[in-house]
Amino acid sequence: MTASPAVSADLAVRPSWKAPIVFGLLALVAVIAFGVLGESGETSTFGISTSSDAWQIDPLALSSQPVALGLSLVCVVVAAYSAWLVRAGQAAPAWLTVLFAIAFVLAFLVWAVAGEQISFTSLMQGALALSVPLVFGALSGVLCERAGVINIAIEGQLLAGAFLSAVVATLTGSLYVGLVAAVVAGLLVAFVLAVFAIKYVVNQIIVGVVLNVLVLGVTNFLYGQLLAPEAATWNSPGTLPRVEIPLLSEIPVIGPVLFEQTIIVYAMYVTVALVHVALFRTRWGLRVRSVGEHPKAADTLGIRVNTVRFRNVLLGGAVAGFGGAFFTLGNVGAFSREMSAGQGFIALAAMIFGRWSPLGALGAALLFGFANNLQSVLGIIGTPIPSEFMLMLPYILTIFAVAGLVGRVRAPAADGEPYVKS
Amino acid sequence: MKLELRGITKRFGSLVANDSIDLVVEPGEIHCLLGENGAGKSTLMNVLYGLYQPDDGQIVVNDNKVAFSGPGDAMAAGIGMVHQHFMLVPVFTVAENVMLGQEHVGAAGLLDMDAARRDVREISDRYGFNVDPDARVEDLPVGVQQRVEIIKALVRKADVLILDEPTAVLTPQETDELIAIMRQLKADGTSIVFITHKLREVRAIADRITVIRRGAVVGEASPDASENELASMMVGRSVSLTVDKAPAEPGDVAFAIDDLSVVDDRGAAVVDHVSFDVRGGEILAVGGVQGNGQTELVEAILGVQEHVTGSIRLDGRELLGRGVDDVLDAGVGFVPEDRTVDGIVSSFSVAENLVLDLYKRAPFARGLSLRGAELAKNARQRVEEFDIRTSGIDTPAGTLSGGNQQKVVVARELSRPLKLFIAAQPTRGLDVGSIEFVHKRIVRERDNGTPVIIVSTELDEISALADRIAVMYRGRIVGIVPGDTGRDVLGLMMAGIAPDEAQAEAEANPTEVSLAADDAPAVSDPEDGQS
């Protein structure tokens, strides 16, 4: 049988003008602010190796205005090319967006650092440090939402992990027992979420929010009663040692950033890779995704939907709890009040920005961590832009992402919908 | 494999959905389970498939009693099911869907996709299904999705295949292909339980027929029985299979659509340059397979679609761009296709549901308040006039049966003078009695001189009601043909083939389903039955 032709030309799907317009406006800002209005005659200096590196590389000194202008012009070219593509009826490919973002950020950096010096390596190290809890939190979100349960309680799981790991590590004197305690803390919070959201079909978002408030209250209370007055007994775990990986840590620039880290960060690399492969290449992953997309279909094939969901929520809690330990054992060396500071919610945003994929979530979390660290670094050397505006950057990025600038974002079809057998 | 159900009883609260049902499916037979919507066919099959636990009775496979705690057990016993609403994960590929729950795992615990593709290809080639294992299910037409479901069951070595209303989503030609597949399966020794309420198909394919009414088996029938005999067994009284209507007396063109297009959120044209007009006193039926733009078309007329271009004129006045309120005020009555979502508010009473679009007008409103007495008076009249079976006018509408809910919607829409009446899927899921009633009311509205638009995916309904038929395919109108056009021609048009070509093709290759009906032409005279 022959089918009749496709839709008429005048109604055919046309690529959106959103991207070229946004690119164009931003490129214009870059050219004017970073290029034309930039301070002339200054240099921007970037240190790209630390004193302990095996191979020393001289700091990169760039003439601020011309380089910023050049990078801004790259933005203009990308904007023009994407406009040309849309006019020709094609959508701008993803790499074009990435190229634009890199050029724009570099132009901004060169402009902001004019007359100053920053260490590129420590900028990246700081960015990674700020990303770690986000990555674990976003992975937790991926594990839960791919199975169809919304985990708003990531914030609480991170905080519980941070708290319990600090306390247990102090009491036992072992940081590694503290890490196990972090997992247990995350599991406990997740267990409550799973019981109420899956077994008793209470609204998942409400349970999650309530859990966050509960964990906050409990940790604040215990902190005030025990941890603050008797810090030596309860709250002095110390930090995990940094482990240098032979050879890898000697790679210039990225070596010290990626491979002189604590065991938590190495666990993060492994977890991301493992979850990504497991989710998309194994039987377990296929079943998890089917449960998040069409639970009834999974049920008719003998897959026990709520068991799968329960397990995944627990797994997600364990991952987030472990990530919470980074606040204390991996970074500061002590617990403090409200330590997670909303990172659990940013982790959710990273998960959405990363389109519910572990690797995507990793990328988004790194981006958010970078933006966050950039603002504190620039705050120290002093920039023309108030650092509060810089703090908003990750959230603005998220809004653009959710608005569809980076392509269509599609959640698992049964995300947040409880499965009740009729 | 021989399959027996003995005394299966299933209750939901006080409702007895299955009342000690006995059924025997012999090896290699096609056994039809015939019954109206709500007769308990699907419940029975869900019990058989392990989705429901029976309150009483036994399932016997090859003379061994079995108990299924879930679908997994049923599959292990060799029972496969193709659900009415496909159980496929839309974002998965065909191979992923087929392997789900019974995955091939290769080295390092990774999925062995090649083995899954091989499974799909093997069965697809054996039965000529022509299914690509790497296609995403959401991109496939429903007919192909159904084959994926069949492959799923066969990969699991099903000896008994349950097909739950498999033809509801198919064109007559696709139905014919399905029948050929069923014959092939039967030849290979697979037994088939074919659940349906469509009489022609039963007669074309069945080896044996079991008729179910109100949860109980009312008897067996031979495939040689006439459609009228089967229908009266199914319904419990003799019924009219056609609608009594006088020839239309069309007046002037009252409603005209010109070059109407609707673009959806993703930018795809779902209604594509559609033009037609409807005269007063005429029924125009819009046919087509579900999802070819019919829903968007009527929603555009009502004013609830965005991104609409073109023109919609009622008695010369442009409706496009007006709010829903204005459109209703202009005299448009609208029966939506999904009554439980768009037609009624289930927690509201029958009386309130009967004035959902009238509550602002006299006599129901005075200032800011509603006049309860007027509401009650109106409700009592409508309940009487439309024979709505309810325990009272204050009963929540959601507790009524589907047929009575639909009567509430139809009663509300017909309770004011109309300039245009639109009904989308007016009898979907209704029992035969309610179908007859709704059809009569639609014809009466036409005879009052109102232009009427019916949207239906059921060819029987279209043929019964239409004075003219417009067939939609992929957002376009393939052609507008007279109301007495044959089923085969309409079926081909539903697949996008132009009317002339379809006419030639249908004459050359008549389908079995239409041939099966040809030997029972005298089905149109039921009124002398004692209904």
Short mmCIF file of C-alpha atoms in Angstrom, two decimals, chain A residues 1-8 10-14 277 280-287 289-290 293-294 296-303 408 410 419 421-422, chain B residues 49 52 71-72 75 83 86-89 91-92 96 99-101 103 105 109-111 136 138 152 156 173 261 266-269 272-273 473 476 492 495-497:
data_model
loop_
_atom_site.label_atom_id
_atom_site.label_comp_id
_atom_site.label_asym_id
_atom_site.label_seq_id
_atom_site.Cartn_x
_atom_site.Cartn_y
_atom_site.Cartn_z
CA MET A 1 0.00 0.00 0.00
CA THR A 2 1.28 3.45 -0.81
CA ALA A 3 0.92 6.19 1.71
CA SER A 4 0.14 9.74 0.79
CA PRO A 5 2.87 12.37 0.94
CA ALA A 6 4.26 14.21 3.92
CA VAL A 7 2.92 17.49 5.25
CA SER A 8 2.79 20.63 3.16
CA ASP A 10 4.47 25.84 4.53
CA LEU A 11 3.59 23.91 7.69
CA ALA A 12 6.74 21.83 7.87
CA VAL A 13 8.71 21.79 11.08
CA ARG A 14 11.04 24.74 11.15
CA VAL A 277 27.02 1.48 31.76
CA PHE A 280 22.08 1.62 29.43
CA ARG A 281 23.82 -1.70 28.85
CA THR A 282 22.62 -4.21 31.43
CA ARG A 283 19.51 -6.17 32.24
CA TRP A 284 19.15 -4.24 35.48
CA GLY A 285 19.24 -0.93 33.61
CA LEU A 286 16.73 -2.02 30.98
CA ARG A 287 14.30 -3.04 33.71
CA ARG A 289 14.17 2.27 32.65
CA SER A 290 11.09 0.27 31.67
CA GLU A 293 8.74 4.76 31.41
CA HIS A 294 5.82 2.32 31.38
CA LYS A 296 2.34 -1.41 33.54
CA ALA A 297 4.21 -2.88 30.59
CA ALA A 298 7.01 -3.97 32.90
CA ASP A 299 4.45 -5.53 35.22
CA THR A 300 2.89 -7.58 32.42
CA LEU A 301 6.33 -9.01 31.71
CA GLY A 302 6.74 -10.25 35.25
CA ILE A 303 8.93 -7.39 36.49
CA ARG A 408 14.32 18.85 24.00
CA ARG A 410 12.28 14.66 28.26
CA TYR A 419 2.24 2.49 40.47
CA LYS A 421 -2.06 -2.41 40.68
CA SER A 422 -5.72 -2.27 39.81
CA TYR B 49 -2.83 -13.88 32.60
CA TYR B 52 -5.92 -10.50 38.74
CA PRO B 71 2.10 -12.56 34.59
CA GLY B 72 5.50 -14.23 34.91
CA MET B 75 4.09 -16.70 30.57
CA HIS B 83 -3.29 -6.11 25.49
CA PHE B 86 -0.17 -2.00 24.01
CA MET B 87 2.30 -2.80 26.76
CA LEU B 88 5.30 -1.41 24.93
CA VAL B 89 7.82 1.11 26.22
CA VAL B 91 11.24 5.06 23.91
CA PHE B 92 12.71 1.56 23.64
CA GLU B 96 14.62 -3.93 23.74
CA MET B 99 13.77 -8.87 25.36
CA LEU B 100 12.51 -6.94 28.41
CA GLY B 101 11.88 -9.30 31.32
CA GLU B 103 16.94 -10.58 28.59
CA VAL B 105 22.93 -11.41 28.90
CA GLY B 109 26.64 -8.96 32.42
CA LEU B 110 26.01 -6.67 29.47
CA LEU B 111 22.88 -7.05 27.36
CA ARG B 136 11.94 2.89 18.10
CA GLU B 138 7.04 5.27 19.32
CA LYS B 152 6.94 -10.57 22.32
CA ARG B 156 8.29 -16.35 25.13
CA GLN B 173 -7.04 -3.98 5.47
CA SER B 261 -4.28 24.00 9.67
CA ARG B 266 6.73 20.33 18.27
CA GLY B 267 5.98 22.26 15.10
CA ALA B 268 4.45 19.36 13.19
CA ALA B 269 1.28 19.98 11.19
CA ASP B 272 -2.99 20.13 7.22
CA HIS B 273 -4.98 22.52 4.98
CA TYR B 473 -5.06 10.65 7.00
CA ARG B 476 -5.32 15.79 5.54
CA LEU B 492 -8.13 2.03 1.91
CA ALA B 495 -4.54 4.31 4.77
CA GLY B 496 -4.17 7.46 2.66
CA ILE B 497 -5.28 6.20 -0.75
#
